[in-house]
PDB file of C-alpha atoms in Angstrom:
ATOM      1  CA  MET J 197     -93.217 -41.607  89.202  1.00  0.00           C
ATOM      2  CA  THR J 198     -89.590 -42.006  88.280  1.00  0.00           C
ATOM      3  CA  ALA J 199     -87.003 -43.843  90.446  1.00  0.00           C
ATOM      4  CA  LYS J 200     -84.641 -41.650  92.529  1.00  0.00           C
ATOM      5  CA  CYS J 201     -81.947 -44.257  92.198  1.00  0.00           C
ATOM      6  CA  PRO J 202     -82.017 -46.366  89.043  1.00  0.00           C
ATOM      7  CA  LEU J 203     -81.100 -49.981  89.110  1.00  0.00           C
ATOM      8  CA  ALA J 204     -77.522 -50.995  88.324  1.00  0.00           C
ATOM      9  CA  PRO J 205     -76.695 -51.440  84.542  1.00  0.00           C
ATOM     10  CA  HIS J 206     -76.497 -55.222  84.743  1.00  0.00           C
ATOM     11  CA  ALA J 207     -79.913 -55.336  86.431  1.00  0.00           C
ATOM     12  CA  ILE J 208     -81.435 -53.137  83.765  1.00  0.00           C
ATOM     13  CA  LEU J 209     -79.944 -55.340  81.059  1.00  0.00           C
ATOM     14  CA  VAL J 210     -81.300 -58.504  82.471  1.00  0.00           C
ATOM     15  CA  LEU J 211     -84.708 -57.106  83.213  1.00  0.00           C
ATOM     16  CA  GLY J 212     -84.909 -55.752  79.669  1.00  0.00           C
ATOM     17  CA  LEU J 213     -84.127 -59.219  78.299  1.00  0.00           C
ATOM     18  CA  VAL J 214     -86.684 -61.101  80.344  1.00  0.00           C
ATOM     19  CA  ALA J 215     -89.192 -58.359  79.753  1.00  0.00           C
ATOM     20  CA  GLU J 216     -89.211 -59.605  76.064  1.00  0.00           C
ATOM     21  CA  ARG J 217     -89.622 -63.229  76.957  1.00  0.00           C
ATOM     22  CA  PRO J 218     -88.741 -65.713  79.668  1.00  0.00           C
ATOM     23  CA  MET J 219     -85.087 -66.811  79.406  1.00  0.00           C
ATOM     24  CA  HIS J 220     -82.530 -68.884  81.232  1.00  0.00           C
ATOM     25  CA  PRO J 221     -79.257 -67.137  82.157  1.00  0.00           C
ATOM     26  CA  TYR J 222     -77.183 -68.749  79.460  1.00  0.00           C
ATOM     27  CA  GLU J 223     -79.741 -67.558  76.824  1.00  0.00           C
ATOM     28  CA  MET J 224     -79.562 -64.078  78.396  1.00  0.00           C
ATOM     29  CA  PHE J 225     -75.820 -64.026  77.941  1.00  0.00           C
ATOM     30  CA  GLN J 226     -75.958 -65.351  74.353  1.00  0.00           C
ATOM     31  CA  THR J 227     -78.584 -62.751  73.442  1.00  0.00           C
ATOM     32  CA  THR J 228     -76.440 -60.017  74.944  1.00  0.00           C
ATOM     33  CA  ILE J 229     -73.390 -61.098  72.921  1.00  0.00           C
ATOM     34  CA  GLU J 230     -75.501 -61.481  69.667  1.00  0.00           C
ATOM     35  CA  ARG J 231     -76.740 -57.935  70.049  1.00  0.00           C
ATOM     36  CA  GLU J 232     -73.379 -56.730  71.149  1.00  0.00           C
ATOM     37  CA  GLU J 233     -74.937 -55.219  74.237  1.00  0.00           C
ATOM     38  CA  ASP J 234     -71.679 -55.692  75.982  1.00  0.00           C
ATOM     39  CA  ARG J 235     -71.042 -52.259  74.473  1.00  0.00           C
ATOM     40  CA  LEU J 236     -73.416 -50.910  77.104  1.00  0.00           C
ATOM     41  CA  THR J 237     -71.884 -52.327  80.157  1.00  0.00           C
ATOM     42  CA  LYS J 238     -69.023 -54.735  80.886  1.00  0.00           C
ATOM     43  CA  ILE J 239     -70.690 -58.098  81.196  1.00  0.00           C
ATOM     44  CA  ARG J 240     -69.319 -61.491  81.977  1.00  0.00           C
ATOM     45  CA  PRO J 241     -71.164 -64.817  82.543  1.00  0.00           C
ATOM     46  CA  GLY J 242     -70.334 -64.828  86.282  1.00  0.00           C
ATOM     47  CA  THR J 243     -71.533 -61.189  86.651  1.00  0.00           C
ATOM     48  CA  LEU J 244     -74.807 -62.036  84.740  1.00  0.00           C
ATOM     49  CA  TYR J 245     -75.545 -65.142  86.900  1.00  0.00           C
ATOM     50  CA  HIS J 246     -74.885 -63.157  90.066  1.00  0.00           C
ATOM     51  CA  THR J 247     -77.253 -60.408  88.842  1.00  0.00           C
ATOM     52  CA  VAL J 248     -79.981 -62.987  88.075  1.00  0.00           C
ATOM     53  CA  ASP J 249     -79.653 -64.458  91.554  1.00  0.00           C
ATOM     54  CA  ARG J 250     -79.904 -61.010  93.101  1.00  0.00           C
ATOM     55  CA  LEU J 251     -82.957 -60.043  91.102  1.00  0.00           C
ATOM     56  CA  ALA J 252     -84.645 -63.298  92.022  1.00  0.00           C
ATOM     57  CA  VAL J 253     -84.027 -62.756  95.721  1.00  0.00           C
ATOM     58  CA  ASP J 254     -85.413 -59.173  95.384  1.00  0.00           C
ATOM     59  CA  GLY J 255     -88.539 -60.481  93.629  1.00  0.00           C
ATOM     60  CA  LEU J 256     -87.939 -58.712  90.381  1.00  0.00           C
ATOM     61  CA  ILE J 257     -87.756 -61.941  88.458  1.00  0.00           C
ATOM     62  CA  GLU J 258     -89.127 -65.445  89.185  1.00  0.00           C
ATOM     63  CA  VAL J 259     -88.553 -69.024  88.036  1.00  0.00           C
ATOM     64  CA  VAL J 260     -91.194 -70.186  85.621  1.00  0.00           C
ATOM     65  CA  GLU J 261     -89.685 -73.364  84.319  1.00  0.00           C
ATOM     66  CA  VAL J 262     -86.758 -75.784  84.722  1.00  0.00           C
ATOM     67  CA  ARG J 263     -85.791 -77.303  81.376  1.00  0.00           C
ATOM     68  CA  LYS J 264     -83.864 -80.531  80.800  1.00  0.00           C
ATOM     69  CA  GLU J 265     -82.731 -80.989  77.223  1.00  0.00           C
ATOM     70  CA  GLY J 266     -80.826 -84.204  76.392  1.00  0.00           C
ATOM     71  CA  ASN J 267     -77.483 -84.405  78.092  1.00  0.00           C
ATOM     72  CA  ARG J 268     -77.351 -80.694  78.777  1.00  0.00           C
ATOM     73  CA  PRO J 269     -77.510 -79.333  82.292  1.00  0.00           C
ATOM     74  CA  GLN J 270     -80.845 -78.161  83.668  1.00  0.00           C
ATOM     75  CA  ARG J 271     -81.791 -74.658  82.517  1.00  0.00           C
ATOM     76  CA  THR J 272     -83.723 -72.482  84.980  1.00  0.00           C
ATOM     77  CA  VAL J 273     -85.968 -70.111  83.094  1.00  0.00           C
ATOM     78  CA  TYR J 274     -86.920 -66.700  84.566  1.00  0.00           C
ATOM     79  CA  ALA J 275     -89.581 -64.284  83.801  1.00  0.00           C
ATOM     80  CA  ILE J 276     -90.013 -60.729  84.924  1.00  0.00           C
ATOM     81  CA  THR J 277     -92.497 -60.030  87.721  1.00  0.00           C
ATOM     82  CA  ASP J 278     -94.860 -57.057  87.963  1.00  0.00           C
ATOM     83  CA  THR J 279     -92.490 -55.591  90.580  1.00  0.00           C
ATOM     84  CA  GLY J 280     -89.613 -56.067  88.207  1.00  0.00           C
ATOM     85  CA  ARG J 281     -91.420 -54.497  85.265  1.00  0.00           C
ATOM     86  CA  ALA J 282     -92.255 -51.462  87.424  1.00  0.00           C
ATOM     87  CA  ALA J 283     -88.626 -51.184  88.652  1.00  0.00           C
ATOM     88  CA  LEU J 284     -87.299 -51.405  85.013  1.00  0.00           C
ATOM     89  CA  ALA J 285     -89.715 -48.761  83.868  1.00  0.00           C
ATOM     90  CA  ALA J 286     -88.888 -46.351  86.741  1.00  0.00           C
ATOM     91  CA  SER J 287     -85.150 -46.849  86.178  1.00  0.00           C
ATOM     92  CA  LEU J 288     -85.396 -46.120  82.451  1.00  0.00           C
ATOM     93  CA  GLU J 289     -87.570 -43.103  82.991  1.00  0.00           C
ATOM     94  CA  ALA J 290     -85.173 -41.688  85.586  1.00  0.00           C
ATOM     95  CA  ILE J 291     -82.128 -42.207  83.303  1.00  0.00           C
ATOM     96  CA  LEU J 292     -83.782 -40.832  80.168  1.00  0.00           C
ATOM     97  CA  GLU J 293     -85.076 -37.625  81.714  1.00  0.00           C
ATOM     98  CA  ARG J 294     -82.317 -36.484  83.931  1.00  0.00           C
ATOM     99  CA  HIS J 295     -79.106 -34.790  83.041  1.00  0.00           C
ATOM    100  CA  PRO J 296     -76.715 -35.506  85.976  1.00  0.00           C
ATOM    101  CA  VAL J 297     -73.507 -33.735  86.601  1.00  0.00           C
ATOM    102  CA  GLU J 298     -70.738 -35.920  85.357  1.00  0.00           C
ATOM    103  CA  TYR J 299     -66.891 -35.572  85.678  1.00  0.00           C
ATOM    104  CA  PRO J 300     -65.331 -36.971  82.514  1.00  0.00           C
ATOM    105  CA  GLU J 301     -61.561 -37.349  82.751  1.00  0.00           C
ATOM    106  CA  LEU J 302     -61.145 -35.583  79.393  1.00  0.00           C
ATOM    107  CA  TYR J 303     -62.626 -32.307  80.779  1.00  0.00           C
ATOM    108  CA  LEU J 304     -60.269 -32.510  83.768  1.00  0.00           C
ATOM    109  CA  ALA J 305     -57.230 -33.101  81.506  1.00  0.00           C
ATOM    110  CA  LEU J 306     -58.188 -30.276  79.133  1.00  0.00           C
ATOM    111  CA  SER J 307     -58.620 -27.895  82.062  1.00  0.00           C
ATOM    112  CA  GLU J 308     -55.113 -28.638  83.289  1.00  0.00           C
ATOM    113  CA  ALA J 309     -53.426 -29.284  79.988  1.00  0.00           C
ATOM    114  CA  HIS J 310     -51.545 -25.985  80.203  1.00  0.00           C
ATOM    115  CA  SER J 311     -49.290 -27.690  82.719  1.00  0.00           C
ATOM    116  CA  LEU J 312     -47.706 -29.579  79.836  1.00  0.00           C
ATOM    117  CA  PRO J 313     -45.709 -28.143  76.953  1.00  0.00           C
ATOM    118  CA  ARG J 314     -47.840 -27.120  73.987  1.00  0.00           C
ATOM    119  CA  GLN J 315     -46.184 -29.666  71.600  1.00  0.00           C
ATOM    120  CA  ARG J 316     -46.652 -32.505  74.098  1.00  0.00           C
ATOM    121  CA  VAL J 317     -50.368 -31.679  74.287  1.00  0.00           C
ATOM    122  CA  VAL J 318     -50.686 -31.746  70.552  1.00  0.00           C
ATOM    123  CA  GLU J 319     -48.989 -35.120  70.356  1.00  0.00           C
ATOM    124  CA  LEU J 320     -51.205 -36.671  72.969  1.00  0.00           C
ATOM    125  CA  LEU J 321     -54.405 -35.256  71.488  1.00  0.00           C
ATOM    126  CA  GLU J 322     -53.457 -36.518  68.063  1.00  0.00           C
ATOM    127  CA  ARG J 323     -53.080 -40.010  69.489  1.00  0.00           C
ATOM    128  CA  ARG J 324     -56.451 -39.673  71.208  1.00  0.00           C
ATOM    129  CA  ILE J 325     -58.042 -38.546  67.961  1.00  0.00           C
ATOM    130  CA  ASP J 326     -56.603 -41.566  66.140  1.00  0.00           C
ATOM    131  CA  ALA J 327     -58.105 -43.832  68.810  1.00  0.00           C
ATOM    132  CA  MET J 328     -61.486 -42.135  68.641  1.00  0.00           C
ATOM    133  CA  ARG J 329     -61.575 -42.449  64.820  1.00  0.00           C
ATOM    134  CA  ALA J 330     -60.767 -46.173  65.205  1.00  0.00           C
ATOM    135  CA  ASP J 331     -63.553 -46.502  67.717  1.00  0.00           C
ATOM    136  CA  ARG J 332     -66.001 -44.679  65.400  1.00  0.00           C
ATOM    137  CA  GLU J 333     -65.081 -46.981  62.512  1.00  0.00           C
ATOM    138  CA  ARG J 334     -65.649 -49.991  64.795  1.00  0.00           C
ATOM    139  CA  VAL J 335     -69.087 -48.770  65.841  1.00  0.00           C
ATOM    140  CA  GLU J 336     -69.925 -47.900  62.268  1.00  0.00           C
ATOM    141  CA  ALA J 337     -68.989 -51.475  61.111  1.00  0.00           C
ATOM    142  CA  ALA J 338     -71.036 -53.009  63.935  1.00  0.00           C
ATOM    143  CA  ALA J 339     -73.980 -50.883  63.064  1.00  0.00           C
ATOM    144  CA  ALA J 340     -73.721 -51.835  59.378  1.00  0.00           C
ATOM    145  CA  ALA J 341     -73.462 -55.516  60.243  1.00  0.00           C
ATOM    146  CA  ALA J 342     -76.539 -55.302  62.504  1.00  0.00           C
ATOM    147  CA  HIS J 343     -78.453 -53.586  59.684  1.00  0.00           C
ATOM    148  CA  ALA J 344     -77.390 -56.208  57.193  1.00  0.00           C
ATOM    149  CA  ARG J 345     -78.717 -59.027  59.284  1.00  0.00           C
ATOM    150  CA  GLY J 346     -82.021 -57.286  59.782  1.00  0.00           C
ATOM    151  CA  ALA J 347     -81.609 -56.135  63.316  1.00  0.00           C
ATOM    152  CA  VAL J 348     -84.442 -54.130  64.807  1.00  0.00           C
ATOM    153  CA  GLU J 349     -83.344 -50.545  65.269  1.00  0.00           C
ATOM    154  CA  MET J 350     -84.991 -50.138  68.692  1.00  0.00           C
ATOM    155  CA  PHE J 351     -82.270 -52.388  70.155  1.00  0.00           C
ATOM    156  CA  TYR J 352     -79.503 -50.162  68.759  1.00  0.00           C
ATOM    157  CA  LEU J 353     -80.653 -46.586  69.480  1.00  0.00           C
ATOM    158  CA  ASP J 354     -77.581 -45.942  71.559  1.00  0.00           C
ATOM    159  CA  VAL J 355     -75.408 -46.434  68.449  1.00  0.00           C
ATOM    160  CA  GLY J 356     -76.613 -43.310  66.818  1.00  0.00           C
ATOM    161  CA  CYS J 357     -75.997 -41.269  69.911  1.00  0.00           C
ATOM    162  CA  ARG J 358     -72.578 -42.836  70.393  1.00  0.00           C
ATOM    163  CA  LEU J 359     -71.508 -41.977  66.834  1.00  0.00           C
ATOM    164  CA  ALA J 360     -72.838 -38.411  67.014  1.00  0.00           C
ATOM    165  CA  THR J 361     -70.972 -37.855  70.296  1.00  0.00           C
ATOM    166  CA  LEU J 362     -67.743 -39.317  68.958  1.00  0.00           C
ATOM    167  CA  GLN J 363     -67.905 -37.286  65.790  1.00  0.00           C
ATOM    168  CA  THR J 364     -68.594 -34.030  67.633  1.00  0.00           C
ATOM    169  CA  GLN J 365     -65.715 -34.600  70.002  1.00  0.00           C
ATOM    170  CA  ILE J 366     -63.328 -35.580  67.144  1.00  0.00           C
ATOM    171  CA  ASP J 367     -64.275 -32.395  65.227  1.00  0.00           C
ATOM    172  CA  TRP J 368     -63.701 -30.218  68.281  1.00  0.00           C
ATOM    173  CA  LEU J 369     -60.393 -31.807  69.153  1.00  0.00           C
ATOM    174  CA  VAL J 370     -59.109 -31.566  65.576  1.00  0.00           C
ATOM    175  CA  ASP J 371     -59.900 -27.838  65.630  1.00  0.00           C
ATOM    176  CA  LEU J 372     -58.187 -27.496  69.051  1.00  0.00           C
ATOM    177  CA  VAL J 373     -55.061 -29.175  67.731  1.00  0.00           C
ATOM    178  CA  ARG J 374     -55.064 -26.867  64.732  1.00  0.00           C
ATOM    179  CA  ARG J 375     -55.330 -23.779  67.005  1.00  0.00           C
ATOM    180  CA  LEU J 376     -52.556 -25.080  69.190  1.00  0.00           C
ATOM    181  CA  ARG J 377     -50.317 -25.685  66.270  1.00  0.00           C
ATOM    182  CA  HIS J 378     -50.921 -22.206  64.872  1.00  0.00           C
ATOM    183  CA  ASN J 379     -50.427 -20.562  68.263  1.00  0.00           C
ATOM    184  CA  ASP J 380     -53.967 -19.253  68.276  1.00  0.00           C
ATOM    185  CA  ILE J 381     -54.236 -20.133  71.953  1.00  0.00           C
ATOM    186  CA  GLU J 382     -51.841 -18.573  74.427  1.00  0.00           C
ATOM    187  CA  TRP J 383     -49.812 -21.237  76.295  1.00  0.00           C
ATOM    188  CA  ILE J 384     -47.934 -21.030  79.548  1.00  0.00           C
ATOM    189  CA  ASP J 385     -44.557 -21.917  77.944  1.00  0.00           C
ATOM    190  CA  ASP J 386     -44.838 -19.346  75.132  1.00  0.00           C
ATOM    191  CA  PRO J 387     -42.019 -16.837  75.007  1.00  0.00           C
ATOM    192  CA  GLY J 388     -43.481 -13.513  76.109  1.00  0.00           C
ATOM    193  CA  SER J 389     -46.595 -15.126  77.521  1.00  0.00           C
ATOM    194  CA  ARG J 390     -48.885 -12.354  78.711  1.00  0.00           C
ATOM    195  CA  TRP J 391     -50.305 -14.577  81.442  1.00  0.00           C
ATOM    196  CA  LEU J 392     -46.817 -15.507  82.646  1.00  0.00           C
ATOM    197  CA  SER J 393     -45.624 -11.939  82.771  1.00  0.00           C
ATOM    198  CA  LYS J 394     -48.697 -11.036  84.774  1.00  0.00           C
ATOM    199  CA  HIS J 395     -48.672 -13.914  87.241  1.00  0.00           C
ATOM    200  CA  ALA J 396     -45.011 -14.852  87.650  1.00  0.00           C
ATOM    201  CA  THR J 397     -43.189 -13.859  90.808  1.00  0.00           C
ATOM    202  CA  THR J 398     -39.623 -12.868  91.404  1.00  0.00           C
ATOM    203  CA  PRO J 399     -37.506 -14.751  94.039  1.00  0.00           C
ATOM    204  CA  GLU J 400     -37.408 -12.649  97.148  1.00  0.00           C
ATOM    205  CA  SER J 401     -33.963 -13.443  98.619  1.00  0.00           C
ATOM    206  CA  PRO J 402     -30.635 -14.983  97.808  1.00  0.00           C
ATOM    207  CA  SER J 403     -31.594 -17.906  99.981  1.00  0.00           C
ATOM    208  CA  SER J 404     -33.741 -19.300  97.226  1.00  0.00           C
ATOM    209  CA  SER J 405     -32.920 -22.796  95.961  1.00  0.00           C
ATOM    210  CA  PRO J 406     -30.415 -23.176  93.130  1.00  0.00           C
ATOM    211  CA  SER J 407     -33.187 -24.003  90.665  1.00  0.00           C
ATOM    212  CA  ASP J 408     -35.057 -20.785  91.619  1.00  0.00           C
ATOM    213  CA  ALA J 409     -31.868 -18.737  91.441  1.00  0.00           C
ATOM    214  CA  SER J 410     -31.153 -19.841  87.853  1.00  0.00           C
ATOM    215  CA  SER J 411     -34.590 -18.654  86.733  1.00  0.00           C
ATOM    216  CA  PRO J 412     -35.528 -14.949  86.865  1.00  0.00           C
ATOM    217  CA  THR J 413     -39.175 -15.740  87.605  1.00  0.00           C
ATOM    218  CA  LYS J 414     -41.278 -18.420  89.275  1.00  0.00           C
ATOM    219  CA  ILE J 415     -44.845 -19.328  88.333  1.00  0.00           C
ATOM    220  CA  SER J 416     -47.516 -18.528  90.887  1.00  0.00           C
ATOM    221  CA  SER J 417     -49.544 -21.288  92.432  1.00  0.00           C
ATOM    222  CA  THR J 418     -52.612 -22.709  90.695  1.00  0.00           C
ATOM    223  CA  ALA J 419     -54.819 -21.095  93.357  1.00  0.00           C
ATOM    224  CA  GLN J 420     -53.359 -17.728  92.506  1.00  0.00           C
ATOM    225  CA  LYS J 421     -53.786 -18.342  88.862  1.00  0.00           C
ATOM    226  CA  VAL J 422     -57.493 -19.158  89.198  1.00  0.00           C
ATOM    227  CA  GLN J 423     -57.989 -16.159  91.551  1.00  0.00           C
ATOM    228  CA  ASN J 424     -56.353 -13.684  89.260  1.00  0.00           C
ATOM    229  CA  SER J 425     -57.392 -14.967  85.834  1.00  0.00           C
TER     230      SER J 425
END
């Protein structure tokens, strides 16, 4: 049976590490950095140590050894418990099978982009595309480096999904910018906009504000736009 509420990302990361072998917190952090798993969730030493303490209190991991090596501080080694292994499995199953409703900022901005001038939207999207291409190159370089050092692919399955998602979004946005540049998409600030001519309203009285009086029409509210589209 899958978990209704998966564990937090930091907890899943720690449990995944100690499921491989017992580790002390510093080793957990070092392994995370070596595998570049900070790409999966923002992780800091303090955050990791706090997560380890919380998992121990909840009985998902347990102390199996306290090491003392030379002049180094004592290292408390943790292993996953049966309860922790079950919680990890349930969390992974829940995340892998479900497709939750998400609210990415990009979708919101695209939905309301018509509030900006066409050329401004083009400029902003081109900047975003440049940033996404740089991100793609960074991920590709990291994947190549991992492959060169003989990294096991099962630890980097997210990279392929990340690259595919990035490339798909880049391709779609590049095409959108092309369509905007060629006026293939009607825009609210277009001269002779059919939408504007249909949904604009005329000031009703001379008591309108100076800004309204200087313009022959006024754009309807967003609610009216959605209702009448």
